Amino acid sequence: MTPYVKAPKIRELGYELKVRDVMDRNLITVQPETPMSKVRGVLRLNRISGIPVIDKGKLVGVICVEDLVNWLMARADNCSVEEKMSKNVVTLYTDEPLIHAINKLEQYGFFHFPVLERENRELAGTITREGIIRGLLKKLEIDYREEEIRHYRASHVFEDMIADKTSLIFQYYVVGQDFNRAGESASALKKTLKRLGTHPEIVRRAAIAVYEAEMNLVIFARSGEIIVKVDPNQIRIEVEDSGPGIPDIEKAMQPGYSTAPDWVRELGFGAGMGLNNIKKCVDEMNVTSTIGKGTRVEMYVATKKESVSYEVKGTG
Amino acid sequence: MKLGKIKEILEAKVIVGASLEREIRMICACDLMSDVLSCVQSRFSSLLLTNLIHPQTVRTAEIAEIPAICFMRGKEPQDLTMDLAKKNGIVLLSTSFSLYEASGRLYKEGLPGCSEYREAK
Ligand SMILES: Nc1ncnc2c1ncn2[C@@H]1O[C@H](COP(=O)(O)OP(=O)(O)OP(=O)(O)O)[C@@H](O)[C@H]1O
Ligand SMILES: [Mg+2]
């Protein structure tokens, strides 16, 4: 068990999956007064290596192959399960992350654990090594397939459309001065571009550029919108607001120039680096602005493989 | 270096995130979001050290594809910040060290800044 739990992906799934997701719900149990002579049959019939012992709905012990072998070897008289079972049972709760189960299996060297419902401590199932492996494999397969399908559908959208020219347009409405929601459009666009199968470095550059422009909109204007046009060769992003406008665009583009108010600075913005960052991330950028009317930032990112530079320009 | 090792070096507490298996290659230590966005060159492998605990910090990390953030001087964020981190699979840590001390400790252990990392590549 040790080698595979070291794989990062498996560990991640170990936290994501809960014990209840992979436990065996097929409840095979015996009572304390069940005779030992019957245990062998139950184990064999169900192909299991241990059986929870239940008394009035509560777990009181576990009887396993080893207990049976010891009893057979001792050639003792028939007796009740209660006399031979282990009473100090290590259990798990249904809501624990699967990684706890994996760690416990390793720690104790057991092959199975009874699983209890946390609220009433009633037996809900058992967890076994096979169950864990099956659960992990299933989850890996589902995750993989879902991602494949989503990716396939979106990334083939351009090929599937029959037209001389195809482009997709995404529009986002941005509310100014609302810092809790600032960046939501950039985040949404980033996910969308990823699904379209855009190269990760292109996604990153476009996302950073849109985020900076969106933050400026939120900080300096009351409202505005972001219009993104994606075609097979390039992404065109337009961020337009009805804010105060920029008196001197050249000055605003200089690194370090900022008129951001103090409350913005307290949030980590207002270094005067935003427009400069945008310039570094995109292939072309135009800023137009009218005082009292608003500002428009237009950006282009090339996506065609031959014309793409995957490095962010300049140094940070 | 594994995030788990960094947690030990910074004697940090985990606020959000279950797995600390992530490999961290470089550190970005700053309180200016535009600097974060311009300095982190490589995706998926930096840790951001910062004093800012509001949701925008996590949003910035999401956009820049920074997988983990460590807050300084024992600061712990509010629910909104934590929710956003959970939703985006970003690990949040909190250390009692200051930004200077935390940076120094990690630098001493050989973790580069982002411009140095690029040179080494
Ligand atoms: N949409 C806008 N409306 C009005 N003024 C703007 C707008 N965008 C930028 N500006 C002006 O240009 C200046 C520089 O913008 P830039 O994004 O480079 O820096 P910043 O927003 O002040 O700080 P940072 O982006 O580093 O957080 C701003 O301080 C502001 O004066
Ligand atoms: Mg800005």
Coordinates of C-alpha atoms and ligand atoms in Angstrom, one line a residue:
Chain A
M1 CA 0.0 0.0 0.0
T2 CA 2.8 2.4 0.8
P3 CA 4.1 3.1 -2.7
Y4 CA 0.9 4.2 -4.2
V5 CA -0.2 6.6 -1.4
K6 CA 3.0 8.6 -2.1
A7 CA 1.8 9.6 -5.5
P8 CA 0.5 13.3 -5.2
K9 CA -2.6 12.7 -7.3
I10 CA -3.6 9.7 -5.2
R11 CA -3.0 11.7 -2.0
E12 CA -5.2 14.5 -3.4
L13 CA -8.0 12.0 -4.1
G14 CA -7.4 10.6 -0.7
Y15 CA -8.5 13.9 0.8
E16 CA -11.3 14.4 -1.8
L17 CA -12.9 11.1 -1.4
K18 CA -14.6 10.2 1.9
V19 CA -14.7 6.8 3.5
R20 CA -18.4 6.4 2.7
D21 CA -17.5 6.8 -1.1
V22 CA -15.5 3.6 -1.2
M23 CA -16.8 1.5 1.7
D24 CA -18.5 -1.8 1.2
R25 CA -22.1 -1.4 2.2
N26 CA -22.9 -5.0 2.1
L27 CA -23.4 -5.6 5.8
I28 CA -22.4 -9.1 6.8
T29 CA -22.4 -9.5 10.5
V30 CA -22.5 -12.1 13.2
Q31 CA -23.8 -11.9 16.8
P32 CA -21.7 -12.4 20.0
E33 CA -23.5 -15.7 20.6
T34 CA -22.9 -17.1 17.1
P35 CA -20.9 -20.3 17.5
M36 CA -17.3 -20.3 16.2
S37 CA -18.0 -23.3 14.1
K38 CA -20.2 -21.1 11.9
V39 CA -17.6 -18.4 11.3
R40 CA -15.7 -20.3 8.6
G41 CA -18.7 -20.7 6.4
V42 CA -19.6 -17.0 6.6
L43 CA -16.1 -15.9 5.8
R44 CA -15.9 -18.3 2.9
L45 CA -19.3 -17.7 1.5
N46 CA -18.7 -13.9 1.3
R47 CA -15.0 -14.1 0.5
I48 CA -14.1 -11.8 3.3
S49 CA -11.4 -11.9 5.9
G50 CA -13.2 -10.4 8.9
I51 CA -16.8 -10.0 10.2
P52 CA -18.1 -7.2 12.5
V53 CA -19.9 -8.6 15.6
I54 CA -23.1 -6.7 16.3
D55 CA -25.0 -6.7 19.6
K56 CA -28.3 -4.8 19.7
G57 CA -27.3 -2.7 16.7
K58 CA -24.0 -1.7 18.2
L59 CA -20.5 -2.9 17.1
V60 CA -19.0 -4.9 19.9
G61 CA -16.1 -6.6 18.1
V62 CA -14.6 -8.2 15.0
I63 CA -13.9 -11.8 14.3
C64 CA -11.3 -12.4 11.6
V65 CA -9.5 -15.3 9.8
E66 CA -6.7 -15.1 12.3
D67 CA -9.1 -15.6 15.3
L68 CA -10.6 -18.6 13.5
V69 CA -7.3 -20.2 12.7
N70 CA -6.1 -19.8 16.3
W71 CA -9.3 -21.4 17.5
L72 CA -9.0 -24.3 15.1
M73 CA -5.3 -24.8 16.0
A74 CA -6.1 -24.9 19.6
R75 CA -8.7 -27.7 18.9
A76 CA -10.8 -26.2 21.6
D77 CA -14.5 -26.9 22.0
N78 CA -17.0 -25.0 20.1
C79 CA -17.7 -21.6 21.8
S80 CA -19.3 -18.3 21.1
V81 CA -17.7 -15.7 18.8
E82 CA -17.7 -13.3 21.8
E83 CA -15.0 -15.4 23.5
K84 CA -12.6 -15.2 20.5
M85 CA -13.3 -11.9 18.8
S86 CA -11.1 -8.8 19.2
K87 CA -13.0 -6.3 21.3
N88 CA -10.7 -3.3 20.9
V89 CA -11.9 -2.5 17.4
V90 CA -10.3 0.2 15.4
T91 CA -13.1 2.0 13.4
L92 CA -13.5 4.7 10.9
Y93 CA -16.3 7.2 10.4
T94 CA -18.2 7.5 7.1
D95 CA -17.3 11.2 6.8
E96 CA -13.6 10.9 7.3
P97 CA -11.3 11.5 4.3
L98 CA -10.2 8.3 2.6
I99 CA -6.6 9.1 3.4
H100 CA -7.3 8.4 7.1
A101 CA -8.4 4.9 6.1
I102 CA -5.3 4.4 4.0
N103 CA -3.1 5.6 6.9
K104 CA -4.8 3.4 9.4
L105 CA -4.5 0.3 7.2
E106 CA -0.8 1.0 7.0
Q107 CA -0.4 1.8 10.7
Y108 CA -2.2 -1.3 11.9
G109 CA -1.4 -3.7 9.1
F110 CA -5.1 -4.8 9.1
F111 CA -7.0 -5.7 6.0
H112 CA -10.3 -4.2 6.9
F113 CA -12.0 -1.7 9.3
P114 CA -15.6 -1.4 10.3
V115 CA -17.1 2.0 9.4
L116 CA -19.5 3.7 11.7
E117 CA -22.0 6.5 11.3
R118 CA -20.7 9.4 13.4
E119 CA -24.1 10.5 14.8
N120 CA -25.3 7.2 16.2
R121 CA -22.1 5.0 16.0
E122 CA -24.1 2.4 14.1
L123 CA -22.3 0.2 11.6
A124 CA -22.5 1.5 8.1
G125 CA -20.1 -0.7 6.2
T126 CA -16.6 -2.0 6.0
I127 CA -13.6 -0.7 4.3
T128 CA -11.1 -3.0 2.7
R129 CA -7.9 -2.6 0.7
E130 CA -9.6 -3.9 -2.4
G131 CA -12.4 -1.4 -1.9
I132 CA -10.0 1.5 -1.5
I133 CA -8.1 0.5 -4.7
R134 CA -11.4 0.1 -6.6
G135 CA -12.7 3.4 -5.4
L136 CA -9.5 5.3 -6.3
L137 CA -9.3 3.8 -9.8
K138 CA -13.0 4.6 -10.4
K139 CA -12.5 8.2 -9.3
L140 CA -9.4 8.6 -11.5
E141 CA -11.2 7.2 -14.4
I142 CA -14.3 9.4 -14.0
D143 CA -12.2 12.6 -13.5
Y144 CA -10.1 11.7 -16.5
R145 CA -13.1 11.0 -18.7
E146 CA -15.1 14.1 -17.6
E147 CA -12.1 16.3 -18.4
E148 CA -11.5 14.6 -21.7
I149 CA -15.1 15.1 -22.8
R150 CA -15.3 18.7 -21.7
H151 CA -12.0 19.5 -23.3
Y152 CA -12.8 17.7 -26.5
R153 CA -16.2 19.3 -27.0
A154 CA -14.9 22.8 -26.4
S155 CA -11.6 22.5 -28.2
H156 CA -13.3 21.3 -31.4
V157 CA -15.9 24.0 -31.5
F158 CA -14.1 25.9 -34.2
E159 CA -13.7 22.8 -36.4
D160 CA -17.3 21.8 -35.9
M161 CA -18.7 25.2 -37.2
I162 CA -19.2 25.5 -40.9
A163 CA -18.4 29.0 -42.0
D164 CA -15.8 31.0 -43.7
K165 CA -14.9 32.7 -40.5
T166 CA -15.9 31.7 -37.0
S167 CA -15.5 33.6 -33.8
L168 CA -16.9 33.4 -30.3
I169 CA -17.9 36.4 -28.3
F170 CA -18.0 36.4 -24.5
Q171 CA -19.4 39.4 -22.7
Y172 CA -19.0 40.3 -19.0
Y173 CA -20.6 43.1 -17.1
V174 CA -18.5 44.6 -14.4
V175 CA -19.7 46.7 -11.4
G176 CA -17.3 49.3 -10.2
Q177 CA -16.2 49.8 -6.6
D178 CA -17.3 46.3 -5.6
F179 CA -14.1 44.8 -4.5
N180 CA -15.6 41.5 -3.4
R181 CA -16.5 40.6 -6.9
A182 CA -13.6 42.2 -8.6
G183 CA -11.8 39.8 -10.8
E184 CA -14.7 37.5 -11.4
S185 CA -14.8 38.2 -15.1
A186 CA -11.1 37.5 -15.5
S187 CA -11.6 34.3 -13.6
A188 CA -14.5 33.2 -15.7
L189 CA -12.8 34.1 -18.9
K190 CA -9.7 32.1 -17.8
K191 CA -11.9 29.0 -17.3
T192 CA -13.6 29.5 -20.6
L193 CA -10.3 29.8 -22.6
K194 CA -9.0 26.7 -20.9
R195 CA -12.0 24.8 -22.0
L196 CA -11.5 26.0 -25.5
G197 CA -8.1 24.2 -25.4
T198 CA -6.2 27.5 -25.6
H199 CA -2.5 27.0 -24.8
P200 CA -2.0 27.4 -21.0
E201 CA 0.6 30.2 -21.4
I202 CA -1.8 32.1 -23.7
V203 CA -4.6 31.6 -21.1
R204 CA -2.3 33.0 -18.4
R205 CA -1.3 36.0 -20.3
A206 CA -4.8 36.9 -21.4
A207 CA -6.1 36.3 -17.8
I208 CA -3.5 38.6 -16.3
A209 CA -4.2 41.3 -18.8
V210 CA -8.0 41.1 -18.3
Y211 CA -7.6 41.0 -14.6
E212 CA -5.5 44.2 -14.5
A213 CA -7.9 46.0 -16.8
E214 CA -10.9 44.7 -14.8
M215 CA -9.3 45.9 -11.5
N216 CA -8.7 49.4 -13.0
L217 CA -12.4 49.4 -14.1
V218 CA -13.5 48.4 -10.6
I219 CA -11.2 50.9 -8.9
F220 CA -11.7 54.0 -11.1
A221 CA -15.1 53.6 -12.7
R222 CA -18.7 52.8 -11.6
S223 CA -19.5 50.3 -14.3
G224 CA -18.3 48.8 -17.5
E225 CA -18.1 45.7 -19.6
I226 CA -15.6 43.3 -21.0
I227 CA -16.1 41.9 -24.5
V228 CA -13.9 39.1 -25.6
K229 CA -13.8 37.8 -29.2
V230 CA -12.0 34.6 -29.7
D231 CA -11.2 33.3 -33.2
P232 CA -8.9 30.6 -34.3
N233 CA -5.9 33.0 -34.6
Q234 CA -6.3 35.5 -31.9
I235 CA -8.1 36.8 -28.8
R236 CA -9.3 40.3 -28.8
I237 CA -10.3 41.8 -25.5
E238 CA -12.0 45.1 -25.0
V239 CA -12.5 46.6 -21.6
E240 CA -14.7 49.6 -21.6
D241 CA -15.9 51.8 -18.7
S242 CA -18.0 54.9 -18.2
G243 CA -15.6 56.3 -15.6
P244 CA -13.7 59.6 -15.3
G245 CA -11.2 58.9 -18.1
I246 CA -7.4 59.3 -18.1
P247 CA -6.1 62.8 -18.6
D248 CA -2.6 61.7 -19.8
I249 CA -2.4 58.2 -21.2
E250 CA 1.3 58.3 -21.7
K251 CA 1.9 59.2 -18.1
A252 CA -0.6 56.5 -16.9
M253 CA 1.3 53.9 -18.9
Q254 CA 4.6 54.7 -17.0
P255 CA 5.4 52.1 -14.4
G256 CA 4.8 53.5 -10.9
Y257 CA 2.4 56.2 -11.9
S258 CA -0.8 55.9 -9.9
T259 CA -3.7 58.0 -8.7
A260 CA -5.3 55.1 -6.8
P261 CA -6.9 56.2 -3.5
D262 CA -5.6 55.0 -0.2
W263 CA -8.3 52.4 0.4
V264 CA -7.2 50.7 -2.8
R265 CA -3.6 50.8 -1.7
E266 CA -4.5 49.0 1.5
L267 CA -5.8 46.2 -0.6
G268 CA -2.5 45.8 -2.5
F269 CA -3.4 47.7 -5.6
G270 CA -2.2 51.1 -6.8
A271 CA 1.4 50.3 -7.5
G272 CA 1.0 51.9 -10.9
M273 CA 2.1 48.7 -12.6
G274 CA -1.2 47.5 -14.1
L275 CA -1.2 49.1 -17.5
N276 CA 2.5 48.2 -17.8
N277 CA 1.7 44.5 -16.9
I278 CA -1.0 44.4 -19.6
K279 CA 1.5 45.7 -22.2
K280 CA 3.9 42.9 -21.2
C281 CA 1.2 40.2 -21.5
V282 CA -0.4 41.1 -24.8
D283 CA 0.8 41.4 -28.4
E284 CA -0.9 44.7 -29.0
M285 CA -2.6 47.2 -26.8
N286 CA -4.5 50.4 -27.4
V287 CA -5.8 52.7 -24.8
T288 CA -8.3 55.4 -25.6
S289 CA -10.0 57.7 -23.2
T290 CA -12.2 60.8 -23.0
I291 CA -12.3 62.8 -19.8
G292 CA -15.7 62.6 -18.1
K293 CA -16.8 59.9 -20.5
G294 CA -14.7 56.8 -20.0
T295 CA -11.8 54.6 -20.9
R296 CA -11.4 51.8 -23.4
V297 CA -8.5 49.3 -23.3
E298 CA -8.2 47.1 -26.3
M299 CA -5.9 44.2 -26.3
Y300 CA -4.9 41.4 -28.7
V301 CA -3.3 38.1 -28.0
A302 CA -2.2 35.9 -30.9
T303 CA -3.1 32.3 -30.4
K304 CA -1.9 30.7 -33.7
K305 CA 0.9 28.4 -32.8
E306 CA 3.5 29.9 -35.2
S307 CA 3.0 33.4 -34.1
V308 CA 2.8 32.8 -30.4
S309 CA 5.6 33.8 -28.0
Y310 CA 5.1 31.8 -24.9
E311 CA 7.3 33.9 -22.7
V312 CA 6.0 36.9 -20.9
K313 CA 7.9 39.9 -22.4
G314 CA 10.5 41.7 -20.3
T315 CA 11.4 41.1 -16.7
G316 CA 9.2 41.5 -13.7
Chain B
M1 CA 10.8 21.9 -2.2
K2 CA 7.6 20.3 -1.0
L3 CA 5.0 22.7 0.5
G4 CA 5.0 20.5 3.6
K5 CA 8.7 21.2 4.2
I6 CA 8.1 24.9 3.7
K7 CA 5.3 24.7 6.3
E8 CA 7.9 23.2 8.8
I9 CA 10.5 25.9 8.0
L10 CA 8.0 28.7 8.5
E11 CA 6.4 26.9 11.5
A12 CA 3.2 27.6 9.7
K13 CA -0.4 26.6 10.3
V14 CA -2.6 25.3 7.5
I15 CA -5.7 27.4 7.1
V16 CA -7.1 25.9 3.9
G17 CA -5.9 22.9 2.0
A18 CA -5.5 19.2 2.7
S19 CA -2.5 18.1 0.7
L20 CA 0.9 19.7 1.1
E21 CA 2.5 17.6 -1.6
R22 CA 2.9 20.4 -4.1
E23 CA 6.4 21.1 -5.3
I24 CA 7.4 24.8 -4.8
R25 CA 10.2 26.1 -7.0
M26 CA 10.3 29.9 -6.2
I27 CA 9.0 32.5 -3.8
C28 CA 7.2 35.7 -4.4
A29 CA 7.1 37.9 -1.3
C30 CA 5.2 41.1 -1.7
D31 CA 2.1 43.2 -0.8
L32 CA 1.5 44.6 -4.2
M33 CA -0.8 42.6 -6.4
S34 CA 0.5 44.0 -9.7
D35 CA 4.0 43.0 -8.7
V36 CA 2.7 39.5 -8.0
L37 CA 1.2 39.4 -11.4
S38 CA 4.3 40.6 -13.2
C39 CA 6.8 38.7 -11.2
V40 CA 5.6 35.2 -11.2
Q41 CA 6.9 33.7 -14.4
S42 CA 6.3 30.0 -14.0
R43 CA 2.9 28.6 -13.5
F44 CA 1.9 26.2 -10.7
S45 CA 5.1 26.4 -8.7
S46 CA 5.4 29.5 -6.6
L47 CA 4.4 30.4 -3.1
L48 CA 3.2 33.9 -2.4
L49 CA 4.2 35.4 1.0
T50 CA 2.1 38.4 1.8
N51 CA 0.5 40.5 4.6
L52 CA -2.7 40.9 2.7
I53 CA -5.5 38.6 3.8
H54 CA -8.5 39.9 1.8
P55 CA -10.1 37.9 -1.0
Q56 CA -8.3 39.8 -3.8
T57 CA -5.1 38.2 -2.7
V58 CA -6.6 34.8 -3.5
R59 CA -8.1 36.0 -6.7
T60 CA -4.7 37.3 -7.8
A61 CA -3.2 34.0 -7.0
E62 CA -5.9 32.2 -9.0
I63 CA -5.2 34.4 -12.1
A64 CA -1.5 34.1 -11.8
E65 CA -1.8 30.3 -11.1
I66 CA 0.0 30.4 -7.8
P67 CA -0.9 27.3 -5.9
A68 CA -0.2 28.5 -2.3
I69 CA -0.2 31.6 -0.2
C70 CA 1.3 32.1 3.3
F71 CA 0.1 35.0 5.4
M72 CA 2.5 36.8 7.8
R73 CA 2.5 37.6 11.5
G74 CA -0.2 35.1 12.3
K75 CA -2.8 36.8 10.3
E76 CA -5.8 34.7 9.4
P77 CA -8.3 35.6 6.7
Q78 CA -12.1 35.8 6.8
D79 CA -14.5 33.3 5.4
L80 CA -14.8 34.9 2.0
T81 CA -11.0 34.6 1.5
M82 CA -11.1 31.0 2.6
D83 CA -14.1 30.0 0.5
L84 CA -12.4 31.5 -2.6
A85 CA -9.2 29.5 -1.8
K86 CA -11.2 26.3 -1.3
K87 CA -13.0 26.8 -4.6
N88 CA -9.8 27.3 -6.5
G89 CA -7.8 24.6 -4.8
I90 CA -5.3 27.2 -3.4
V91 CA -3.5 26.3 -0.1
L92 CA -3.5 28.9 2.6
L93 CA -0.9 28.9 5.4
S94 CA -0.2 31.4 8.2
T95 CA 3.1 31.9 9.9
S96 CA 4.0 34.1 12.9
F97 CA 7.1 35.3 11.2
S98 CA 7.3 38.7 9.5
L99 CA 7.6 39.0 5.7
Y100 CA 11.3 39.7 6.0
E101 CA 12.0 36.8 8.4
A102 CA 9.9 34.3 6.4
S103 CA 11.6 35.3 3.2
G104 CA 15.0 35.0 4.8
R105 CA 14.3 31.5 6.2
L106 CA 13.2 30.2 2.8
Y107 CA 16.0 32.0 0.9
K108 CA 18.5 30.4 3.3
E109 CA 17.1 27.0 2.4
G110 CA 17.8 27.6 -1.3
L111 CA 14.5 28.8 -2.6
P112 CA 15.0 31.5 -5.3
G113 CA 13.0 34.5 -6.2
C114 CA 11.4 34.6 -9.6
S115 CA 14.0 36.5 -11.5
E116 CA 16.7 34.2 -10.2
Y117 CA 14.6 31.2 -11.0
R118 CA 14.5 32.3 -14.6
E119 CA 18.2 32.6 -14.8
A120 CA 18.7 29.2 -13.4
K121 CA 16.4 27.6 -16.0
Ligands
LIG1 N1 -10.1 52.7 -16.4 C1 -9.5 53.8 -15.9 N2 -10.2 54.9 -15.6 C2 -9.6 56.0 -15.2 N3 -8.3 56.0 -14.9 C3 -7.5 54.9 -15.1 C4 -8.1 53.8 -15.6 N4 -7.1 52.8 -15.7 C5 -6.0 53.4 -15.3 N5 -6.2 54.7 -14.9 C6 -5.2 55.7 -14.5 O1 -3.9 55.2 -14.8 C7 -3.1 55.0 -13.7 C8 -2.2 53.8 -13.9 O2 -2.9 52.6 -14.0 P1 -2.2 51.3 -13.6 O3 -3.2 50.2 -13.8 O4 -1.0 51.2 -14.4 O5 -1.8 51.5 -12.1 P2 -2.8 51.4 -10.8 O6 -4.1 50.9 -11.2 O7 -2.8 52.8 -10.2 O8 -2.0 50.5 -9.9 P3 -1.9 48.9 -10.0 O9 -2.4 48.5 -11.3 O10 -0.4 48.6 -10.0 O11 -2.6 48.3 -8.9 C9 -4.1 54.8 -12.6 O12 -3.6 55.1 -11.3 C10 -5.2 55.8 -13.0 O13 -4.8 57.1 -12.7
MG2 MG -4.2 49.0 -12.2

